[in-house]
Amino acid sequence: MKVTTITLTLCLLILSSCRLGRMAQFFLSENHQRPKFHTGVIDTSDEPFQFTKGSPALQSRVENAIYTPPDYQNKKKKSFQLGDYLDNESKTTALLVIRRDTIVYEQYFEGYDSSSILPSFSVAKSFTSSLVGFAAQDGLITSVQDPVTKYLPQLRSLDPRWQQLTIEHLLNMRSGLDFNENNYVNPFSSIADLYLSKNVLKVVERAKFAHQPGTVDYYSSLDTEILGLILEKVTGKPMSGYLEEKLWKPLGMETPATWHRDSKKNNHTKAFCCLQVCARDYAKFGRLYLNGGHWNGKQILDPEWVARSVQPDLTNGCYQYQWYSGNKNYRYIKNEEGKYEVQTFP
């Protein structure tokens, strides 16, 4: 009995240490190291788009601006010059401010520079959303009201609620699937299973429903991963390849990016995270949405798709189409066209 107990304890310790070691990679980027995973490389455009560089005087003006961090406002009330705060008081690796296609401020820290690729974490979800928009635009996805089983038929033999789950439910984080997004430090949590898995499709197939699809909003990386599996099914290529075709080349991205996959064998992209991009190329993605999907004389992405993505849905926690517009300090009102606008901004 004692030998059995010791053996089981050792097995659990080994399993825990392996999981803890791999889970630690999730946080490596905060220490400015790159996790080692199987990745897809996204090549740059032959004609990079360049923002205009602002004057040194403007850069200096922002650098020396007085900044009072929120943490200090009601306590120490301590203020800093912005550049000093970013460099010495924060974990910032890059800050880029652009106005009307001119770089007002650009600075890098902790050994990073303009060519360094930076982890997106959940900002990758918005890139995934854009690719769903492109797939719909290309006719590869007939409608966001389609059930996911139309594209992942292997789910039909499982819970019948899979056939009621639509692509739009996934876009709005209303799948109803039982998933714990809130425990990133537990190596045995739902999010750890998804992040560490070498076959994310198996994680999806094991998932159970806690609610009827469409009835409850709950932020879940699993929802995004299912969108990624659908994208790879309909495009016949890894998400990195589709991203290169639809965004990296047309938008003139200037630095190769990478997107982690679960394993060489299964080759499924981690659609919910794990895209690495340089700061200027993140800004180009933002510019595309700022301009309603329009890029230098050409409509790249359906403007209605962009509008649905960035218009806050107050009935869904300000989350819509894998874009988050919520903040306790924002106040939204409807304009004459029935669209939401920010009324106040801190």
CSV table of C-alpha atoms in Angstrom, one decimal:
chain,number,residue,atom,x,y,z
A,1,MET,CA,0.0,0.0,0.0
A,2,LYS,CA,2.8,2.4,1.0
A,3,VAL,CA,4.8,1.6,-2.2
A,4,THR,CA,1.7,2.2,-4.3
A,5,THR,CA,1.1,5.6,-2.6
A,6,ILE,CA,4.7,6.6,-3.1
A,7,THR,CA,4.6,5.6,-6.8
A,8,LEU,CA,1.4,7.5,-7.4
A,9,THR,CA,2.8,10.6,-5.6
A,10,LEU,CA,6.0,10.4,-7.7
A,11,CYS,CA,3.9,10.1,-10.9
A,12,LEU,CA,1.8,13.1,-9.9
A,13,LEU,CA,4.9,15.2,-9.1
A,14,ILE,CA,6.5,14.3,-12.4
A,15,LEU,CA,3.3,15.2,-14.3
A,16,SER,CA,2.9,18.4,-12.3
A,17,SER,CA,6.5,19.4,-12.9
A,18,CYS,CA,6.2,18.8,-16.7
A,19,ARG,CA,3.0,20.8,-16.9
A,20,LEU,CA,4.3,23.5,-14.7
A,21,GLY,CA,7.5,23.8,-16.8
A,22,ARG,CA,5.5,24.0,-20.0
A,23,MET,CA,2.9,26.4,-18.5
A,24,ALA,CA,5.8,28.6,-17.4
A,25,GLN,CA,6.5,29.2,-21.1
A,26,PHE,CA,3.2,31.0,-21.3
A,27,PHE,CA,4.7,33.8,-19.2
A,28,LEU,CA,8.2,33.8,-20.7
A,29,SER,CA,7.4,36.8,-22.9
A,30,GLU,CA,7.0,39.0,-19.8
A,31,ASN,CA,10.6,38.2,-19.1
A,32,HIS,CA,11.5,38.9,-22.7
A,33,GLN,CA,12.1,35.3,-23.8
A,34,ARG,CA,10.4,33.5,-26.6
A,35,PRO,CA,8.6,30.2,-25.8
A,36,LYS,CA,9.7,27.3,-27.9
A,37,PHE,CA,6.8,26.0,-29.9
A,38,HIS,CA,6.1,24.7,-33.4
A,39,THR,CA,5.3,27.9,-35.3
A,40,GLY,CA,4.1,29.1,-38.7
A,41,VAL,CA,6.1,32.0,-40.2
A,42,ILE,CA,4.3,34.8,-41.9
A,43,ASP,CA,6.4,36.5,-44.6
A,44,THR,CA,6.5,40.2,-45.2
A,45,SER,CA,5.3,42.2,-48.1
A,46,ASP,CA,7.6,43.0,-51.0
A,47,GLU,CA,6.5,46.7,-50.7
A,48,PRO,CA,6.3,47.5,-47.0
A,49,PHE,CA,3.9,50.3,-46.0
A,50,GLN,CA,5.8,53.0,-44.0
A,51,PHE,CA,4.3,55.5,-41.6
A,52,THR,CA,5.7,59.0,-41.8
A,53,LYS,CA,8.2,59.7,-39.0
A,54,GLY,CA,7.3,62.6,-36.8
A,55,SER,CA,9.8,65.4,-35.8
A,56,PRO,CA,12.3,64.8,-33.0
A,57,ALA,CA,10.7,67.8,-31.2
A,58,LEU,CA,7.3,66.0,-31.2
A,59,GLN,CA,9.0,62.8,-29.9
A,60,SER,CA,10.7,64.7,-27.1
A,61,ARG,CA,7.4,66.5,-26.2
A,62,VAL,CA,5.7,63.1,-25.6
A,63,GLU,CA,8.7,61.6,-23.9
A,64,ASN,CA,8.8,64.4,-21.4
A,65,ALA,CA,5.1,64.7,-20.8
A,66,ILE,CA,4.0,64.4,-17.2
A,67,TYR,CA,2.2,61.1,-16.4
A,68,THR,CA,0.4,60.2,-13.2
A,69,PRO,CA,-0.3,56.5,-13.1
A,70,PRO,CA,-3.8,55.5,-11.8
A,71,ASP,CA,-2.2,53.5,-9.0
A,72,TYR,CA,-0.7,56.7,-7.5
A,73,GLN,CA,-3.6,59.0,-8.1
A,74,ASN,CA,-5.4,58.4,-4.7
A,75,LYS,CA,-2.3,57.3,-2.8
A,76,LYS,CA,1.1,58.7,-3.3
A,77,LYS,CA,0.0,61.0,-6.1
A,78,LYS,CA,3.4,60.6,-7.7
A,79,SER,CA,4.0,61.7,-11.2
A,80,PHE,CA,6.7,60.8,-13.8
A,81,GLN,CA,8.0,62.0,-17.1
A,82,LEU,CA,6.4,59.4,-19.5
A,83,GLY,CA,9.7,58.1,-20.9
A,84,ASP,CA,11.1,57.5,-17.4
A,85,TYR,CA,7.9,55.8,-16.2
A,86,LEU,CA,7.9,53.4,-19.2
A,87,ASP,CA,11.6,52.6,-18.9
A,88,ASN,CA,11.9,52.3,-15.1
A,89,GLU,CA,8.5,51.8,-13.5
A,90,SER,CA,6.7,49.5,-16.0
A,91,LYS,CA,7.3,46.3,-18.0
A,92,THR,CA,6.7,48.1,-21.2
A,93,THR,CA,8.6,46.7,-24.2
A,94,ALA,CA,7.3,49.1,-26.9
A,95,LEU,CA,5.0,52.1,-27.2
A,96,LEU,CA,4.0,53.5,-30.6
A,97,VAL,CA,1.6,56.4,-31.0
A,98,ILE,CA,0.4,57.3,-34.5
A,99,ARG,CA,-1.8,60.2,-35.6
A,100,ARG,CA,-2.9,60.6,-39.2
A,101,ASP,CA,-0.3,58.1,-40.4
A,102,THR,CA,2.5,60.0,-38.7
A,103,ILE,CA,4.5,58.4,-35.8
A,104,VAL,CA,4.1,60.9,-33.0
A,105,TYR,CA,6.0,58.7,-30.6
A,106,GLU,CA,8.0,55.5,-30.9
A,107,GLN,CA,10.2,54.0,-28.2
A,108,TYR,CA,11.4,50.5,-27.3
A,109,PHE,CA,12.7,49.1,-24.0
A,110,GLU,CA,14.2,46.0,-22.4
A,111,GLY,CA,16.4,45.4,-25.5
A,112,TYR,CA,13.6,45.5,-28.0
A,113,ASP,CA,13.6,47.5,-31.2
A,114,SER,CA,11.3,48.2,-34.2
A,115,SER,CA,12.0,44.8,-35.7
A,116,SER,CA,11.3,42.8,-32.5
A,117,ILE,CA,8.2,40.7,-32.6
A,118,LEU,CA,5.9,41.0,-29.5
A,119,PRO,CA,3.4,38.5,-28.2
A,120,SER,CA,-0.2,39.3,-28.9
A,121,PHE,CA,-1.8,37.1,-26.2
A,122,SER,CA,-5.6,37.6,-26.6
A,123,VAL,CA,-5.2,40.3,-29.2
A,124,ALA,CA,-4.7,37.4,-31.5
A,125,LYS,CA,-8.5,36.8,-31.2
A,126,SER,CA,-9.2,39.9,-33.2
A,127,PHE,CA,-6.8,38.8,-35.9
A,128,THR,CA,-8.7,35.5,-35.9
A,129,SER,CA,-12.0,37.4,-36.3
A,130,SER,CA,-10.6,39.3,-39.3
A,131,LEU,CA,-9.8,36.0,-41.0
A,132,VAL,CA,-13.3,34.7,-40.4
A,133,GLY,CA,-14.5,37.9,-42.1
A,134,PHE,CA,-12.2,37.3,-45.0
A,135,ALA,CA,-13.4,33.6,-45.3
A,136,ALA,CA,-17.0,34.9,-45.4
A,137,GLN,CA,-16.0,37.4,-48.0
A,138,ASP,CA,-14.4,34.7,-50.1
A,139,GLY,CA,-17.5,32.5,-49.8
A,140,LEU,CA,-15.6,29.8,-47.9
A,141,ILE,CA,-18.0,30.4,-45.0
A,142,THR,CA,-21.6,30.7,-46.2
A,143,SER,CA,-23.0,32.5,-43.2
A,144,VAL,CA,-22.1,33.3,-39.6
A,145,GLN,CA,-25.5,31.7,-38.8
A,146,ASP,CA,-24.2,28.3,-40.0
A,147,PRO,CA,-23.8,25.6,-37.3
A,148,VAL,CA,-20.2,24.7,-36.6
A,149,THR,CA,-21.0,21.1,-37.6
A,150,LYS,CA,-21.3,22.2,-41.2
A,151,TYR,CA,-17.6,22.7,-41.2
A,152,LEU,CA,-16.5,20.3,-38.4
A,153,PRO,CA,-18.9,17.3,-39.1
A,154,GLN,CA,-17.1,15.1,-36.6
A,155,LEU,CA,-18.9,17.1,-33.8
A,156,ARG,CA,-22.3,15.9,-35.0
A,157,SER,CA,-22.1,12.6,-33.2
A,158,LEU,CA,-21.5,14.3,-29.9
A,159,ASP,CA,-23.9,16.4,-27.8
A,160,PRO,CA,-26.8,17.5,-30.1
A,161,ARG,CA,-26.2,21.1,-29.0
A,162,TRP,CA,-23.1,21.2,-31.2
A,163,GLN,CA,-25.6,21.4,-34.1
A,164,GLN,CA,-27.2,24.4,-32.6
A,165,LEU,CA,-23.9,26.2,-32.0
A,166,THR,CA,-23.3,28.8,-34.7
A,167,ILE,CA,-20.2,30.7,-35.9
A,168,GLU,CA,-21.7,33.9,-34.6
A,169,HIS,CA,-22.1,32.4,-31.2
A,170,LEU,CA,-18.4,31.7,-31.2
A,171,LEU,CA,-17.6,35.2,-32.4
A,172,ASN,CA,-19.6,36.7,-29.6
A,173,MET,CA,-18.3,34.2,-26.9
A,174,ARG,CA,-21.8,32.7,-26.4
A,175,SER,CA,-21.0,29.1,-27.1
A,176,GLY,CA,-22.4,27.8,-23.8
A,177,LEU,CA,-19.4,25.4,-23.5
A,178,ASP,CA,-18.1,24.6,-20.1
A,179,PHE,CA,-14.6,26.2,-20.0
A,180,ASN,CA,-12.6,27.9,-17.2
A,181,GLU,CA,-10.8,30.9,-18.5
A,182,ASN,CA,-10.0,32.3,-15.1
A,183,ASN,CA,-7.2,30.2,-13.8
A,184,TYR,CA,-4.0,30.7,-15.8
A,185,VAL,CA,-1.6,29.6,-13.0
A,186,ASN,CA,-3.2,26.1,-12.5
A,187,PRO,CA,-1.4,23.7,-14.8
A,188,PHE,CA,-4.5,21.4,-14.8
A,189,SER,CA,-7.1,24.1,-15.6
A,190,SER,CA,-9.2,24.3,-18.8
A,191,ILE,CA,-7.0,27.0,-20.3
A,192,ALA,CA,-3.9,25.1,-19.5
A,193,ASP,CA,-5.3,22.0,-21.2
A,194,LEU,CA,-6.0,24.1,-24.3
A,195,TYR,CA,-2.6,25.9,-24.3
A,196,LEU,CA,-0.5,22.9,-23.6
A,197,SER,CA,-2.4,20.4,-25.8
A,198,LYS,CA,-0.6,18.9,-28.8
A,199,ASN,CA,-4.0,18.3,-30.3
A,200,VAL,CA,-6.4,21.1,-29.7
A,201,LEU,CA,-9.1,19.3,-31.8
A,202,LYS,CA,-9.3,16.6,-29.1
A,203,VAL,CA,-9.7,19.3,-26.4
A,204,VAL,CA,-12.7,20.7,-28.4
A,205,GLU,CA,-14.2,17.2,-28.8
A,206,ARG,CA,-14.0,16.6,-25.1
A,207,ALA,CA,-15.7,19.8,-24.2
A,208,LYS,CA,-19.2,19.7,-22.5
A,209,PHE,CA,-22.0,22.2,-22.6
A,210,ALA,CA,-22.9,24.2,-19.5
A,211,HIS,CA,-25.6,26.3,-21.2
A,212,GLN,CA,-27.7,26.3,-24.4
A,213,PRO,CA,-25.7,28.0,-27.2
A,214,GLY,CA,-26.4,31.7,-27.5
A,215,THR,CA,-28.0,32.2,-24.0
A,216,VAL,CA,-25.0,33.1,-21.9
A,217,ASP,CA,-21.9,35.3,-22.7
A,218,TYR,CA,-18.7,34.0,-21.2
A,219,TYR,CA,-15.2,35.0,-22.3
A,220,SER,CA,-13.6,31.7,-23.5
A,221,SER,CA,-10.5,31.0,-25.5
A,222,LEU,CA,-12.0,27.7,-26.5
A,223,ASP,CA,-14.6,29.6,-28.6
A,224,THR,CA,-11.8,31.2,-30.6
A,225,GLU,CA,-9.9,28.0,-31.1
A,226,ILE,CA,-13.0,26.4,-32.7
A,227,LEU,CA,-13.1,29.4,-35.1
A,228,GLY,CA,-9.5,28.6,-35.9
A,229,LEU,CA,-10.2,25.0,-36.6
A,230,ILE,CA,-13.1,26.1,-39.0
A,231,LEU,CA,-10.7,28.5,-40.8
A,232,GLU,CA,-8.1,25.8,-41.4
A,233,LYS,CA,-10.8,23.4,-42.6
A,234,VAL,CA,-12.3,25.8,-45.1
A,235,THR,CA,-9.1,27.4,-46.3
A,236,GLY,CA,-7.1,24.2,-46.5
A,237,LYS,CA,-4.1,25.9,-45.0
A,238,PRO,CA,-2.7,27.0,-41.6
A,239,MET,CA,-4.0,30.3,-40.3
A,240,SER,CA,-0.5,31.8,-40.7
A,241,GLY,CA,-0.7,31.1,-44.4
A,242,TYR,CA,-4.2,32.7,-44.7
A,243,LEU,CA,-3.1,35.7,-42.6
A,244,GLU,CA,-0.1,36.2,-44.9
A,245,GLU,CA,-2.4,36.1,-48.0
A,246,LYS,CA,-5.1,38.3,-46.6
A,247,LEU,CA,-3.3,40.8,-44.4
A,248,TRP,CA,0.5,40.6,-44.3
A,249,LYS,CA,1.0,41.1,-48.1
A,250,PRO,CA,-1.9,43.5,-48.8
A,251,LEU,CA,-1.1,45.7,-45.8
A,252,GLY,CA,2.6,45.9,-46.4
A,253,MET,CA,3.7,44.4,-43.2
A,254,GLU,CA,7.5,44.9,-42.7
A,255,THR,CA,8.6,42.2,-40.2
A,256,PRO,CA,8.1,38.5,-40.4
A,257,ALA,CA,5.6,37.3,-37.8
A,258,THR,CA,5.0,33.9,-36.2
A,259,TRP,CA,2.0,32.0,-35.0
A,260,HIS,CA,2.3,29.0,-32.7
A,261,ARG,CA,0.7,25.6,-33.5
A,262,ASP,CA,-0.1,22.7,-31.2
A,263,SER,CA,2.3,20.3,-32.8
A,264,LYS,CA,4.1,19.3,-36.0
A,265,LYS,CA,1.8,16.2,-36.3
A,266,ASN,CA,-1.6,18.0,-36.0
A,267,ASN,CA,-0.5,21.5,-37.1
A,268,HIS,CA,-3.5,23.3,-35.6
A,269,THR,CA,-2.9,27.0,-34.9
A,270,LYS,CA,-3.4,28.4,-31.4
A,271,ALA,CA,-6.0,30.8,-32.7
A,272,PHE,CA,-6.8,32.3,-29.3
A,273,CYS,CA,-3.2,33.5,-28.6
A,274,CYS,CA,0.4,33.1,-29.6
A,275,LEU,CA,0.7,35.4,-32.6
A,276,GLN,CA,3.9,37.4,-32.5
A,277,VAL,CA,4.0,40.7,-34.4
A,278,CYS,CA,6.2,43.9,-34.4
A,279,ALA,CA,4.7,47.1,-33.0
A,280,ARG,CA,4.4,48.9,-36.4
A,281,ASP,CA,2.6,46.0,-37.9
A,282,TYR,CA,0.1,45.8,-35.0
A,283,ALA,CA,-0.5,49.5,-35.8
A,284,LYS,CA,-1.3,48.7,-39.5
A,285,PHE,CA,-3.9,46.2,-38.4
A,286,GLY,CA,-5.4,48.9,-36.2
A,287,ARG,CA,-5.3,51.3,-39.2
A,288,LEU,CA,-7.3,48.9,-41.3
A,289,TYR,CA,-10.1,48.8,-38.8
A,290,LEU,CA,-9.9,52.6,-38.1
A,291,ASN,CA,-10.6,53.1,-41.8
A,292,GLY,CA,-13.5,50.7,-42.0
A,293,GLY,CA,-11.5,47.9,-43.8
A,294,HIS,CA,-10.2,50.4,-46.4
A,295,TRP,CA,-6.5,50.4,-47.3
A,296,ASN,CA,-4.9,52.9,-49.6
A,297,GLY,CA,-7.6,53.2,-52.2
A,298,LYS,CA,-8.9,49.6,-51.9
A,299,GLN,CA,-11.6,48.0,-49.8
A,300,ILE,CA,-9.7,45.1,-48.2
A,301,LEU,CA,-12.3,43.9,-45.7
A,302,ASP,CA,-16.1,44.2,-45.7
A,303,PRO,CA,-17.0,47.5,-44.0
A,304,GLU,CA,-20.0,45.9,-42.4
A,305,TRP,CA,-17.8,43.2,-40.8
A,306,VAL,CA,-15.5,45.9,-39.4
A,307,ALA,CA,-18.5,47.9,-38.1
A,308,ARG,CA,-20.0,44.8,-36.3
A,309,SER,CA,-16.6,44.1,-34.8
A,310,VAL,CA,-15.9,47.6,-33.3
A,311,GLN,CA,-19.4,48.7,-32.4
A,312,PRO,CA,-19.8,47.8,-28.7
A,313,ASP,CA,-22.6,45.4,-27.8
A,314,LEU,CA,-23.8,46.5,-24.4
A,315,THR,CA,-26.0,43.4,-24.1
A,316,ASN,CA,-22.9,41.2,-24.4
A,317,GLY,CA,-20.4,42.8,-22.0
A,318,CYS,CA,-19.2,45.1,-24.7
A,319,TYR,CA,-17.7,42.1,-26.5
A,320,GLN,CA,-18.5,41.4,-30.1
A,321,TYR,CA,-16.9,39.5,-33.0
A,322,GLN,CA,-13.8,38.8,-30.9
A,323,TRP,CA,-13.2,42.5,-30.2
A,324,TYR,CA,-13.6,44.0,-26.7
A,325,SER,CA,-14.9,47.6,-26.4
A,326,GLY,CA,-15.7,47.7,-22.7
A,327,ASN,CA,-14.2,49.7,-19.9
A,328,LYS,CA,-15.9,50.8,-16.7
A,329,ASN,CA,-14.8,54.4,-17.5
A,330,TYR,CA,-16.5,54.4,-20.9
A,331,ARG,CA,-20.0,55.7,-21.4
A,332,TYR,CA,-21.9,54.9,-24.6
A,333,ILE,CA,-24.8,56.6,-26.3
A,334,LYS,CA,-26.6,56.0,-29.5
A,335,ASN,CA,-26.3,58.5,-32.3
A,336,GLU,CA,-29.0,59.4,-34.8
A,337,GLU,CA,-28.0,56.4,-37.0
A,338,GLY,CA,-28.6,54.1,-34.0
A,339,LYS,CA,-24.8,53.3,-33.6
A,340,TYR,CA,-23.0,53.6,-30.3
A,341,GLU,CA,-20.5,56.4,-29.7
A,342,VAL,CA,-18.3,57.0,-26.7
A,343,GLN,CA,-19.9,59.8,-24.7
A,344,THR,CA,-17.1,60.3,-22.2
A,345,PHE,CA,-13.5,59.1,-22.1
A,346,PRO,CA,-11.1,59.5,-19.1
